[in-house]
Short mmCIF file of C-alpha atoms in Angstrom, two decimals:
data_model
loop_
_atom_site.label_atom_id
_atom_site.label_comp_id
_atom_site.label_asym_id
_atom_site.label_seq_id
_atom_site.Cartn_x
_atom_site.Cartn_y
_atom_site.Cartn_z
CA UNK C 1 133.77 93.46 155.19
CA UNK C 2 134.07 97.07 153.20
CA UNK C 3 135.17 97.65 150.68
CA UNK C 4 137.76 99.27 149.39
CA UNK C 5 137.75 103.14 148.69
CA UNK C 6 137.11 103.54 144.94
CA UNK C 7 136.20 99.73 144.59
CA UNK C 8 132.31 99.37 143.70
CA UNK C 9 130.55 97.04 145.53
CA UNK C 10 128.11 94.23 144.15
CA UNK C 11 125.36 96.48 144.33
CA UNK C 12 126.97 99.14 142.46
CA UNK C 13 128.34 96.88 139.47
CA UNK C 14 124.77 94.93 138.75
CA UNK C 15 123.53 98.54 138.63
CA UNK C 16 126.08 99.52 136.37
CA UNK C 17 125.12 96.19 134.60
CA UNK C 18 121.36 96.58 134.32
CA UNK C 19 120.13 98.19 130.64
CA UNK C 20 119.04 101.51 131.06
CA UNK C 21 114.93 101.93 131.18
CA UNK C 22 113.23 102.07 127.92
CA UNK C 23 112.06 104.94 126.21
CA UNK C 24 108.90 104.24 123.95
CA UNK C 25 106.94 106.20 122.27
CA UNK C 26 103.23 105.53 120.78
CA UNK C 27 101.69 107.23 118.10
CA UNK C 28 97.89 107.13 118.03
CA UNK C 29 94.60 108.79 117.07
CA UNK C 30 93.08 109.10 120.59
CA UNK C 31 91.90 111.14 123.11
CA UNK C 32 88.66 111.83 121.48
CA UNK C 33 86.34 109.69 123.67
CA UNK C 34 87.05 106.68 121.67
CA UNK C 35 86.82 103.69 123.60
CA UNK C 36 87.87 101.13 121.23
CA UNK C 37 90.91 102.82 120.33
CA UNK C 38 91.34 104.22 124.00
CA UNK C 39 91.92 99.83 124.63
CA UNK C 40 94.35 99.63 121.65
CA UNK C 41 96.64 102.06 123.67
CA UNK C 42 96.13 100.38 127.02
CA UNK C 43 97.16 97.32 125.56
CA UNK C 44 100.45 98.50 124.38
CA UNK C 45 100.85 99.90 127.37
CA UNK C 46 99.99 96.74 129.66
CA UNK C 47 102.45 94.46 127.21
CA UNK C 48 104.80 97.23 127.66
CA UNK C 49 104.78 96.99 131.94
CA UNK C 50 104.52 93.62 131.80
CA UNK C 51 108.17 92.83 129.58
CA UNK C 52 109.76 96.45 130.60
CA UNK C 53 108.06 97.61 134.01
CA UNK C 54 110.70 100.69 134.39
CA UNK C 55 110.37 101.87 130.68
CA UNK C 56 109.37 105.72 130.45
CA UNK C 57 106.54 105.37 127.92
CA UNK C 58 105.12 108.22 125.99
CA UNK C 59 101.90 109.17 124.56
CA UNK C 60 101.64 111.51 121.16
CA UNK C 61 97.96 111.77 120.78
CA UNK C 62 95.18 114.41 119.57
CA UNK C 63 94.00 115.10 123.16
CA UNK C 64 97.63 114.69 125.35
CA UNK C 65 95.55 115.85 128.78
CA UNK C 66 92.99 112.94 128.19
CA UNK C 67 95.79 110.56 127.17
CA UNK C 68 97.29 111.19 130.22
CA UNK C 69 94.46 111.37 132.52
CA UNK C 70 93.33 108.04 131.19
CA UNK C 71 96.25 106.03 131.20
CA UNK C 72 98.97 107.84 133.26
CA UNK C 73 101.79 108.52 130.49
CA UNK C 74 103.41 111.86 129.66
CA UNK C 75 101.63 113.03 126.50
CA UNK C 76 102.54 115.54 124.01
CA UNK C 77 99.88 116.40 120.85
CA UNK C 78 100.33 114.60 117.61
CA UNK C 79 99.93 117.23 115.24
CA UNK C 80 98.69 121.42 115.59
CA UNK C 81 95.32 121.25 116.82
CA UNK C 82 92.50 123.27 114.92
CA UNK C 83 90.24 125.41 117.10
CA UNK C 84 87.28 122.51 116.87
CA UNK C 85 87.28 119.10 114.86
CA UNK C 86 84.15 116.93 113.78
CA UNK C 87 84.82 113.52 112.41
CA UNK C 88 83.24 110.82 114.44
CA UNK C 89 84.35 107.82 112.49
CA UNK C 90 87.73 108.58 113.24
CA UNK C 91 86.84 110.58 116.95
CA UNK C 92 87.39 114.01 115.90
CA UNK C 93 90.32 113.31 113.13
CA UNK C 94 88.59 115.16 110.37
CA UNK C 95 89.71 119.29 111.43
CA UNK C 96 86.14 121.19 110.80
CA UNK C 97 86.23 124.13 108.55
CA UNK C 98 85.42 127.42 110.48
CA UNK C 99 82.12 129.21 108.85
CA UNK C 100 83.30 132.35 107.47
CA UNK C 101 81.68 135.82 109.14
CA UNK C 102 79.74 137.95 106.75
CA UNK C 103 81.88 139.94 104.10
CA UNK C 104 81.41 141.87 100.81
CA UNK C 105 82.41 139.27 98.78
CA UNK C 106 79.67 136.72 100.52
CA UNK C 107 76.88 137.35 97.46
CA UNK C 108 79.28 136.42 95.05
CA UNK C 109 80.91 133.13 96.69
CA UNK C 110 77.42 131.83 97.41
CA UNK C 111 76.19 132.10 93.96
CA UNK C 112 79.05 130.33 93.16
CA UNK C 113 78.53 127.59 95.49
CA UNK C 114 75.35 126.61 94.23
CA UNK C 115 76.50 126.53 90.37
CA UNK C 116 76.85 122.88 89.03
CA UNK C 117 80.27 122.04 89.34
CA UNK C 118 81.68 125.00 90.62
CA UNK C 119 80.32 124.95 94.26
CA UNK C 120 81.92 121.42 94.97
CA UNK C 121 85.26 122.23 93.54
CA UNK C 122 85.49 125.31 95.39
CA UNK C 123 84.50 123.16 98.86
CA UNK C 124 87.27 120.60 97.69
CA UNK C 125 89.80 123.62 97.59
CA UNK C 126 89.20 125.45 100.53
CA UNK C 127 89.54 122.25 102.51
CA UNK C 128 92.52 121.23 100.85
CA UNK C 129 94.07 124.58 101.82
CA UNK C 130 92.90 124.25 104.78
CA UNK C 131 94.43 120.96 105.90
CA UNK C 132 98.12 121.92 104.68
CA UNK C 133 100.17 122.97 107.45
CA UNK C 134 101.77 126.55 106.78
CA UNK C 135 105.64 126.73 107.31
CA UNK C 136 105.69 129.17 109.62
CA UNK C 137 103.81 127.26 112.16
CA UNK C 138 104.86 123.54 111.06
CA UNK C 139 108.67 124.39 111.49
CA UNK C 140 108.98 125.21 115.07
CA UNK C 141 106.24 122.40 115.67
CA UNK C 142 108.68 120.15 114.05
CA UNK C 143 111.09 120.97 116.00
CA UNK C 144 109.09 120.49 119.70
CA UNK C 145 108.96 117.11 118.15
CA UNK C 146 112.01 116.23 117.72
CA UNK C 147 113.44 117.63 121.24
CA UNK C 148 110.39 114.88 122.58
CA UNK C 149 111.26 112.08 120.59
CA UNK C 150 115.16 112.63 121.57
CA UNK C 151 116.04 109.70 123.99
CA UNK C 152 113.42 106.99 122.21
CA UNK C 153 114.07 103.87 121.28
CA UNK C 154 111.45 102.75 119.95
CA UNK C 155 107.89 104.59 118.30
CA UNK C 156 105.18 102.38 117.85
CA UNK C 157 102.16 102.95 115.82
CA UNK C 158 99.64 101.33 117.99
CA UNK C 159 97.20 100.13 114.94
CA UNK C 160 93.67 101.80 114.66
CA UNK C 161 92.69 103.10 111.29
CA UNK C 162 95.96 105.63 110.61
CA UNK C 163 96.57 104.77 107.27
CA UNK C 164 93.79 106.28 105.33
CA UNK C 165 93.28 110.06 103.51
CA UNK C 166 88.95 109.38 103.33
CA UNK C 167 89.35 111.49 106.46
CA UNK C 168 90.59 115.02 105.50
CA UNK C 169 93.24 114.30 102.89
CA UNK C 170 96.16 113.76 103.10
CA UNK C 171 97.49 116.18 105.25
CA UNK C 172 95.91 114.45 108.15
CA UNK C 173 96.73 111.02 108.58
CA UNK C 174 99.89 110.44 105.65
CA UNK C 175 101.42 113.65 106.72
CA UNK C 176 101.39 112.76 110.48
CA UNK C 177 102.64 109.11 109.76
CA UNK C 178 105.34 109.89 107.26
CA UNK C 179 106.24 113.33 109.84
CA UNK C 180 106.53 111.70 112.74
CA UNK C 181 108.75 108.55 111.13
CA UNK C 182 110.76 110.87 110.14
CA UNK C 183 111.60 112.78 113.19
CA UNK C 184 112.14 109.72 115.00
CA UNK C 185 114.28 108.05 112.08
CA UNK C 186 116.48 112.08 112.42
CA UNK C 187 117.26 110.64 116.11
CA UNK C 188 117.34 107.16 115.70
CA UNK C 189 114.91 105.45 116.84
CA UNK C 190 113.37 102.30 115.85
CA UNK C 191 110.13 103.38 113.93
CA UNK C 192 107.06 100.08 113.57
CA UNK C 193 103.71 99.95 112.55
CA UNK C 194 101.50 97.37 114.39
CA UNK C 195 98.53 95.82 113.21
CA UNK C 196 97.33 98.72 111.32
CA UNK C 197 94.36 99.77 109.76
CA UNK C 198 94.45 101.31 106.03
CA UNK C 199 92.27 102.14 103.14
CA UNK C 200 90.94 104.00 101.67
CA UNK C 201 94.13 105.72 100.28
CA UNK C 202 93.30 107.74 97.59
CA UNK C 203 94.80 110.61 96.79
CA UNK C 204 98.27 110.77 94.87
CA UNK C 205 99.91 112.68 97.63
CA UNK C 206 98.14 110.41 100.53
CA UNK C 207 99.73 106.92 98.80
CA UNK C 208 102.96 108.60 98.62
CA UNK C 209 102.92 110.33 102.05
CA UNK C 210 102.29 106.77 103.66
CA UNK C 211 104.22 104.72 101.28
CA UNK C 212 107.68 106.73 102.59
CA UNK C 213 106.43 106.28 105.82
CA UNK C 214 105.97 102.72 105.76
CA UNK C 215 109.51 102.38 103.59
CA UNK C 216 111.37 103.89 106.73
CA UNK C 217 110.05 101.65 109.21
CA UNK C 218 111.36 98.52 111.02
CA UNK C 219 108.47 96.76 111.35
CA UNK C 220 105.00 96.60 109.45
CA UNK C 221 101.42 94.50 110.35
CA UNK C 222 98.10 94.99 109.63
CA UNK C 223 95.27 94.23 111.23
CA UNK C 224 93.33 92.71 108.17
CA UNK C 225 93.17 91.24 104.68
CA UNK C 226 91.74 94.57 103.13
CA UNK C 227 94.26 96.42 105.15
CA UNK C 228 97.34 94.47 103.70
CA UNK C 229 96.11 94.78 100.32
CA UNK C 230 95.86 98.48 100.43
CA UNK C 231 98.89 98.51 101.35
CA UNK C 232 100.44 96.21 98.78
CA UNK C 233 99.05 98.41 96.43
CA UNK C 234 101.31 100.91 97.01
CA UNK C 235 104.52 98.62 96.57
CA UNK C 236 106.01 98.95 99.62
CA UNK C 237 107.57 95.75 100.22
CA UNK C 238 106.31 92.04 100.01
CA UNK C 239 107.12 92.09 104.07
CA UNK C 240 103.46 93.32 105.50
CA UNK C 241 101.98 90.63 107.40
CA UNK C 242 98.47 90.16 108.88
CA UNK C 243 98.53 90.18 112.44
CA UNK C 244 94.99 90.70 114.91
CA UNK C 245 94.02 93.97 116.02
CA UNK C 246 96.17 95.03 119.22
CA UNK C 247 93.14 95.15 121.22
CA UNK C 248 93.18 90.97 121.42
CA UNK C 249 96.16 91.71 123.52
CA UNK C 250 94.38 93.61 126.47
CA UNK C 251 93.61 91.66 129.65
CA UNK C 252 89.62 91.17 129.47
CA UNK C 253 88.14 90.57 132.88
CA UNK C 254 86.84 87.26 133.36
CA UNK C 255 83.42 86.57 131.86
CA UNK C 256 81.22 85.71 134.92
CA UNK C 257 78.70 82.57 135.28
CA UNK C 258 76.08 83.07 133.81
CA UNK C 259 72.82 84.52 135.83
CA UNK C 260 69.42 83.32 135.67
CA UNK C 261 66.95 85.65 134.24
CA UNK C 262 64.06 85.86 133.21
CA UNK C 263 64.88 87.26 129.89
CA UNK C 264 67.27 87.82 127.21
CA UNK C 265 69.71 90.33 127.51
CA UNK C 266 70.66 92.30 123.91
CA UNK C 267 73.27 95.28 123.33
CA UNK C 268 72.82 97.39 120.64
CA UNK C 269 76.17 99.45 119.81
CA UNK C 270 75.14 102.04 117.30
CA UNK C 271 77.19 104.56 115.32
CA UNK C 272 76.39 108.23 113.41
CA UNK C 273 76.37 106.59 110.36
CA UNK C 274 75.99 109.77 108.00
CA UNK C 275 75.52 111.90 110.55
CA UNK C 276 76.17 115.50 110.17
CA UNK C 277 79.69 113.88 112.04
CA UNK C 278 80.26 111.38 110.04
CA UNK C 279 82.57 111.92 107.61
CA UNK C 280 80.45 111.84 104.47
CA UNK C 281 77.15 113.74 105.89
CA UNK C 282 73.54 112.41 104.15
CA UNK C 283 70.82 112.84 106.04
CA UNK C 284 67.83 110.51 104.24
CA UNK C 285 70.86 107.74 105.30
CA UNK C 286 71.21 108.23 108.61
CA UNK C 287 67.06 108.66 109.71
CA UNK C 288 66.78 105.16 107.55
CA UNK C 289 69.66 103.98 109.82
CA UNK C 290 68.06 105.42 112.96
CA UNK C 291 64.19 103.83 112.00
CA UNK C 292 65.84 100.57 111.24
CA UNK C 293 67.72 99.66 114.77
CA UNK C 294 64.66 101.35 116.11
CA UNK C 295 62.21 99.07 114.41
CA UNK C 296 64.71 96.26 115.48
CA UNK C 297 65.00 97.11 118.99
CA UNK C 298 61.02 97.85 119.13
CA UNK C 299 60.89 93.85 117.56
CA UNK C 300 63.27 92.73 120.48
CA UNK C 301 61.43 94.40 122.99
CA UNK C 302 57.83 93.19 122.24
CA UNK C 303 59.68 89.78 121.91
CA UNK C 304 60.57 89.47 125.56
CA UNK C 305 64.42 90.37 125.22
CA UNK C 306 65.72 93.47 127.52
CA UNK C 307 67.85 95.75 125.44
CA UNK C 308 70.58 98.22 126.19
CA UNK C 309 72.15 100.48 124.26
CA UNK C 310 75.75 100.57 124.82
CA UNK C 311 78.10 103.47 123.17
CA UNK C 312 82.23 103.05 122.75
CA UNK C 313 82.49 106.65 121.24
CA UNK C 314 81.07 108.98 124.00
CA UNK C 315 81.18 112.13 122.40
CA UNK C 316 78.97 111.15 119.48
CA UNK C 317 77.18 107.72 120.22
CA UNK C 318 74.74 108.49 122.77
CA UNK C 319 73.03 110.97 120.76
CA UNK C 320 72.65 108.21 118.08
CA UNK C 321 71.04 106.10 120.72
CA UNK C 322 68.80 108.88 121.66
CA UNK C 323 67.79 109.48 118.09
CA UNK C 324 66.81 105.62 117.97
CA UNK C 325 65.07 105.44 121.15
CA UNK C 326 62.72 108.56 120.01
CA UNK C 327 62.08 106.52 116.68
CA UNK C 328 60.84 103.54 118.97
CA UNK C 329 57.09 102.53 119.52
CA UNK C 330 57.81 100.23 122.25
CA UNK C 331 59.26 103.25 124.76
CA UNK C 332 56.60 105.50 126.20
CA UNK C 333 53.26 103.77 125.37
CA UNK C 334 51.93 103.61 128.86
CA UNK C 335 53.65 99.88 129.08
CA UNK C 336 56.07 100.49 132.20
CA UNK C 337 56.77 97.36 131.39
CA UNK C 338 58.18 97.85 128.06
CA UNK C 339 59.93 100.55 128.93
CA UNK C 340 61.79 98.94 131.70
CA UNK C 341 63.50 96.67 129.13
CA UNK C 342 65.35 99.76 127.39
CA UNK C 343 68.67 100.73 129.53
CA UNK C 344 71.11 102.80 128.83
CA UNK C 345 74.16 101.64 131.01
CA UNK C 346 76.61 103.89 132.91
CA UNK C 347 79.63 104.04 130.35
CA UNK C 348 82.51 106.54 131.05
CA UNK C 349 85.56 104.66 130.43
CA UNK C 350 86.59 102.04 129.50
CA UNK C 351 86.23 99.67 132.32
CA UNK C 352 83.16 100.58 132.38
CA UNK C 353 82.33 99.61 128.66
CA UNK C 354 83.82 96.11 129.31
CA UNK C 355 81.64 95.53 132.26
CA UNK C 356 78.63 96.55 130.26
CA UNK C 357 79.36 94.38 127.83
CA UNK C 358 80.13 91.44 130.21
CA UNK C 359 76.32 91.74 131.49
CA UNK C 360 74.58 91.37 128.07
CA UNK C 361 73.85 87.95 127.10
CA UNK C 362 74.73 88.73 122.92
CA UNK C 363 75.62 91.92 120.97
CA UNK C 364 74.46 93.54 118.09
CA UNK C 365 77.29 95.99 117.09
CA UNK C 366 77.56 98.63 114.28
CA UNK C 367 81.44 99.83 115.52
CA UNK C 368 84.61 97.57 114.64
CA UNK C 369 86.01 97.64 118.30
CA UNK C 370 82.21 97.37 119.50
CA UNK C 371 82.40 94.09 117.78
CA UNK C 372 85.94 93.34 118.24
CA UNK C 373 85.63 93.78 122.32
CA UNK C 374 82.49 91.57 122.58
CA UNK C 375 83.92 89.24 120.83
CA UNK C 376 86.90 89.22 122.99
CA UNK C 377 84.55 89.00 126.63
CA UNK C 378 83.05 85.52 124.08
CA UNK C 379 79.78 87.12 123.58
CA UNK C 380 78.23 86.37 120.33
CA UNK C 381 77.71 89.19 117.51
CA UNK C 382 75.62 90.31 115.00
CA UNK C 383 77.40 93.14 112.87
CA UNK C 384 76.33 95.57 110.73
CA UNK C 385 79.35 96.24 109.08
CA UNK C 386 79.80 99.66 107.46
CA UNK C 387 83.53 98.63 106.46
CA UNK C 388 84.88 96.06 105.36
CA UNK C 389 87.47 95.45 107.86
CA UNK C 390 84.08 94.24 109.80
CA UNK C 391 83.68 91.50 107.51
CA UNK C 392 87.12 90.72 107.39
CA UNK C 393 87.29 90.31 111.24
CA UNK C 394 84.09 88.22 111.58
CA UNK C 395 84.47 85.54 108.80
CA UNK C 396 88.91 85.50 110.06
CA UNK C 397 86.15 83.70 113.50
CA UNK C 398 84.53 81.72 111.21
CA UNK C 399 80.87 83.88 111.94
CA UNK C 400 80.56 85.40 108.16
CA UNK C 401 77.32 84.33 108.27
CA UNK C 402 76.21 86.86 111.37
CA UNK C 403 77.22 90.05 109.39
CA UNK C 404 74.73 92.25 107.40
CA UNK C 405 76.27 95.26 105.35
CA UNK C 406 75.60 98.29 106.93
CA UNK C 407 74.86 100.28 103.67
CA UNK C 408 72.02 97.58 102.47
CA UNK C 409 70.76 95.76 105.83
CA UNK C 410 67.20 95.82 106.06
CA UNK C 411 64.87 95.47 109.24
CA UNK C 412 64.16 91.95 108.00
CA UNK C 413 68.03 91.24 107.66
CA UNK C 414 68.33 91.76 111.23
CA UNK C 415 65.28 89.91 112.25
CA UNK C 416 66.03 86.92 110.30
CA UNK C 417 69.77 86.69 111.50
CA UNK C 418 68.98 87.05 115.11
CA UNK C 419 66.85 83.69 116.43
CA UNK C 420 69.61 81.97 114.33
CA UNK C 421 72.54 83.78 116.28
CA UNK C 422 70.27 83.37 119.96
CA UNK C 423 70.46 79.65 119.01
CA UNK C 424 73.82 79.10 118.06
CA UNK C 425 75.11 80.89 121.35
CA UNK C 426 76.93 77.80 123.15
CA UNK C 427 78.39 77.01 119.93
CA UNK C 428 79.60 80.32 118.79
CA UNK C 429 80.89 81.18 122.54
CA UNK C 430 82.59 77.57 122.72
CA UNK C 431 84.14 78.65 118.78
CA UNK C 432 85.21 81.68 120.28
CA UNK C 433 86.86 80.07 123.46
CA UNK C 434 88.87 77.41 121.16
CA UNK C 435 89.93 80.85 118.70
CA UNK C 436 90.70 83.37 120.73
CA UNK C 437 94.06 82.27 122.38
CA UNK C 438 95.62 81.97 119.04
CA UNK C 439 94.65 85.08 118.22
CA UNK C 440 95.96 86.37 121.47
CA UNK C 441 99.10 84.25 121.10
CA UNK C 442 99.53 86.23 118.00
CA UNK C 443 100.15 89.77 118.97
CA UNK C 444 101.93 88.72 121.58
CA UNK C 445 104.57 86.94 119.39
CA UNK C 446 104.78 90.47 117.29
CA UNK C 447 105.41 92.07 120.52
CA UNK C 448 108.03 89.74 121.71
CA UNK C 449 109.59 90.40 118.00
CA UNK C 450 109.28 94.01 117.65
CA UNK C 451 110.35 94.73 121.32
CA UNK C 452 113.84 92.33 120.35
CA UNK C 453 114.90 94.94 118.34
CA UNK C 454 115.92 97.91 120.61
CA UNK C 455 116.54 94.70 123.24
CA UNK C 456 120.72 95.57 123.78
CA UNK C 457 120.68 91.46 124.64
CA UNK C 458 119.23 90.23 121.42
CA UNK C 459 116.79 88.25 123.10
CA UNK C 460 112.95 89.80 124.27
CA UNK C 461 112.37 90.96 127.22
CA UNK C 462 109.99 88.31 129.09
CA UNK C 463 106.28 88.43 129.33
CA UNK C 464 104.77 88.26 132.98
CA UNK C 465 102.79 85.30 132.98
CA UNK C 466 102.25 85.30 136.74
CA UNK C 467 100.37 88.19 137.69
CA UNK C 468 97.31 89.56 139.34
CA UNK C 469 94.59 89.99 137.07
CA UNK C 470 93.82 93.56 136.60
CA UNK C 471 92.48 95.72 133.90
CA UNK C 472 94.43 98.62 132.35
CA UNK C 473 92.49 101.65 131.32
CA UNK C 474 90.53 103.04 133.91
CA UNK C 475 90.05 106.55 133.90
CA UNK C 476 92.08 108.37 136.47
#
């Protein structure tokens, strides 16, 4: 039968019926060759498909191209870009300072850069200046923000470690949280924070810049202990809950049986710690850093145990792990042999990371998400934490006892803690299989809560729970 002229048919009405797609924006510090914050992204994105398949997401990260590239969402930048950036801890957040070309006045300023005092104050000036945005170009940048945050719903800031000003002041991180809540608060959107990182926090301006932000938003979690109380300390409400990292909410691919071999299988995930990267450079620190995983891995080694050296941030890891493996006595001693159990895997992305971590048998791991993602595939850890949102995440598992500090460890620390974590394995793996799906259970519940309030039905969308296991992330 047809119908009518100007009478929609059934098709037309449910249509007419169905909410509109989502628009959702996500706010992180990516796009640096990060691969533990690369999977806190892909696992907003995956929840994201799997409750709103049709919703137009967006990316507003430091690198849009790779953003896109890696995970197939339109991406626009976060902030003005500098001409280069160092800053490995946080992938490239910390803007580098240009060296200045030779000028008259050069005699004079480097006199007065190596007077007591004086040469550190000026340093502390000139990067100050450097890091506040100038009117003339922050303005119009403003306003390309606000035309591409027009038609959201919601902006999510997709955890990581956003809320600190350790990492050039605070017109870097405070100013881009507090800028962009307030651009999408001007259009109204719904503006959370999820399972954030924060601390250190400062600087008088920083604490204020991210206390407004946080005031103005919907929503607030954080990934840790140390993290909530950083944030208490800045009064912003008595509503900031501890919820797991975002990364517990990515689909890990399913640990395989486990092979016979020969050996013992040991990944070493390394970091620049005070590296001329890092964020605070020392150079004694980071050769006593290098000597010690050497010295461990050499002790490994000559103990029977393959190693491989696996990086999550590409742009600055695997010259660490070329550093240690020139420091080692094992490699390169006419033993082909010895030198056989030293790999370096293939790691490009971040499926590729997880599968290299699949194949080790335990990890010893210097980066949060190098310990948070091995924990997550149930292998068990040794950290050398250089934070303490380390700590925090290895005792919340009940495995305090496998951390070392990452300022203090010694080559004996290491060597003593690692026949006891070899032996406790099966336990530890079995803990981690009995702890995990809470943990996982978690962020999903913030999910289903945050996404209920741009849901025009008052009730959250629903999860997929049937579906073909796949893994988001892959580079393109």
């Amino acid at each position: 039968m047809t119908a009518k002229p100007g009478t929609p048919d059934h098709r037309h009405v449910a249509a007419a019926l169905r909410p509109a797609p989502r628009r959702i924006g996500i706010v992180g510090a990516v796009g640096t060759e990060n691969l533990g914050d690369e999977a806190i992204i892909a696992a907003v994105i995956q929840n994201l498909r799997d409750r709103w398949p049709d919703a137009d997401i967006i990316g507003f990260t430091l690198n849009p191209a790779d953003t896109q590239r890696r995970h197939g969402i339109r991406s626009y930048p976060i902030r003005q870009m500098p001409p280069a950036t160092n800053g490995p801890n946080s992938g490239g957040d910390a803007p580098a300072i240009a060296a200045a070309g030779p000028t008259p006045q050069g005699g004079v300023r480097d006199l007065l850069k190596r007077l007591p005092v004086v040469g550190p104050l000026m340093r502390t000036a000139v990067r100050g200046l450097r890091q506040v945005p100038t009117v003339a170009s922050e303005f119009p940048f403003l306003l390309r923000c606000r035309r591409q945050v027009a038609q959201l719903d919601l902006l999510v800031f997709a955890g990581s470690h956003q809320l600190n000003d350790f990492v050039g002041g605070p017109w870097v991180f405070p100013y881009n949280a507090l800028k962009w809540t307030l651009v999408a608060r001007s259009v109204g959107a719904t503006v959370v924070f999820l399972s954030m990182g924060a601390g250190p926090i400062d600087t008088w301006l920083g604490r204020r810049f991210i206390r407004w932000a946080l005031l103005m938003a919907s929503y607030r979690s954080y990934r840790d202990k140390t993290a909530k109380e950083t944030v208490d300390s800045l009064q912003v409400s008595a509503h900031n809950r501890v919820v797991p990292d975002l990364a517990f909410s990515l689909t890990m691919p399913s640990p395989p049986a486990a092979p016979r071999r020969k050996r013992l299988v040991v990944g070493i995930n390394p970091l620049p710690l005070y590296a001329d990267y890092w964020f605070l450079t020392d150079v004694a620190r980071y050769e006593a850093f290098v000597q010690k995983l050497a010295q461990f891995a050499d002790w490994l080694v000559l103990r029977g145990c393959e190693v491989r050296f696996i990086p999550t941030q590409l742009k600055v890891d695997p010259a660490v792990i070329q550093d240690i493996k020139g420091e080692m006595t094992a490699i390169g001693a006419g033993d082909d042999e010895y030198d056989s159990r030293v790999v370096d895997p293939q790691v490009r992305d971040l499926s590729e990371l997880m599968a290299a971590i699949t194949e080790v048998d335990c990890m010893v791991a210097t980066r949060y998400h190098g310990i948070l993602l091995s924990l997550g595939l149930e292998k068990p850890v040794l950290a050398i934490a250089y934070h303490q949102k380390s700590r925090d995440l290895m005792t919340w598992l009940g495995l305090g006892q496998y951390v070392v500090d990452g300022d203090t460890f010694g080559v004996d620390d290491l060597i003593e803690r690692f026949p006891q974590l070899e032996a406790d394995a099966s336990t530890v793996t079995a803990a981690l299989q009995r702890q995990l799906p809470a943990f996982r259970e978690e962020v999903q519940t913030q999910y289903d809560e945050v996404f209920r309030l741009v849901e025009s039905t008052g009730s959250p969308p629903l999860r997929v729970s049937e579906r073909e296991p796949e893994f988001i992330g892959r580079t393109g």
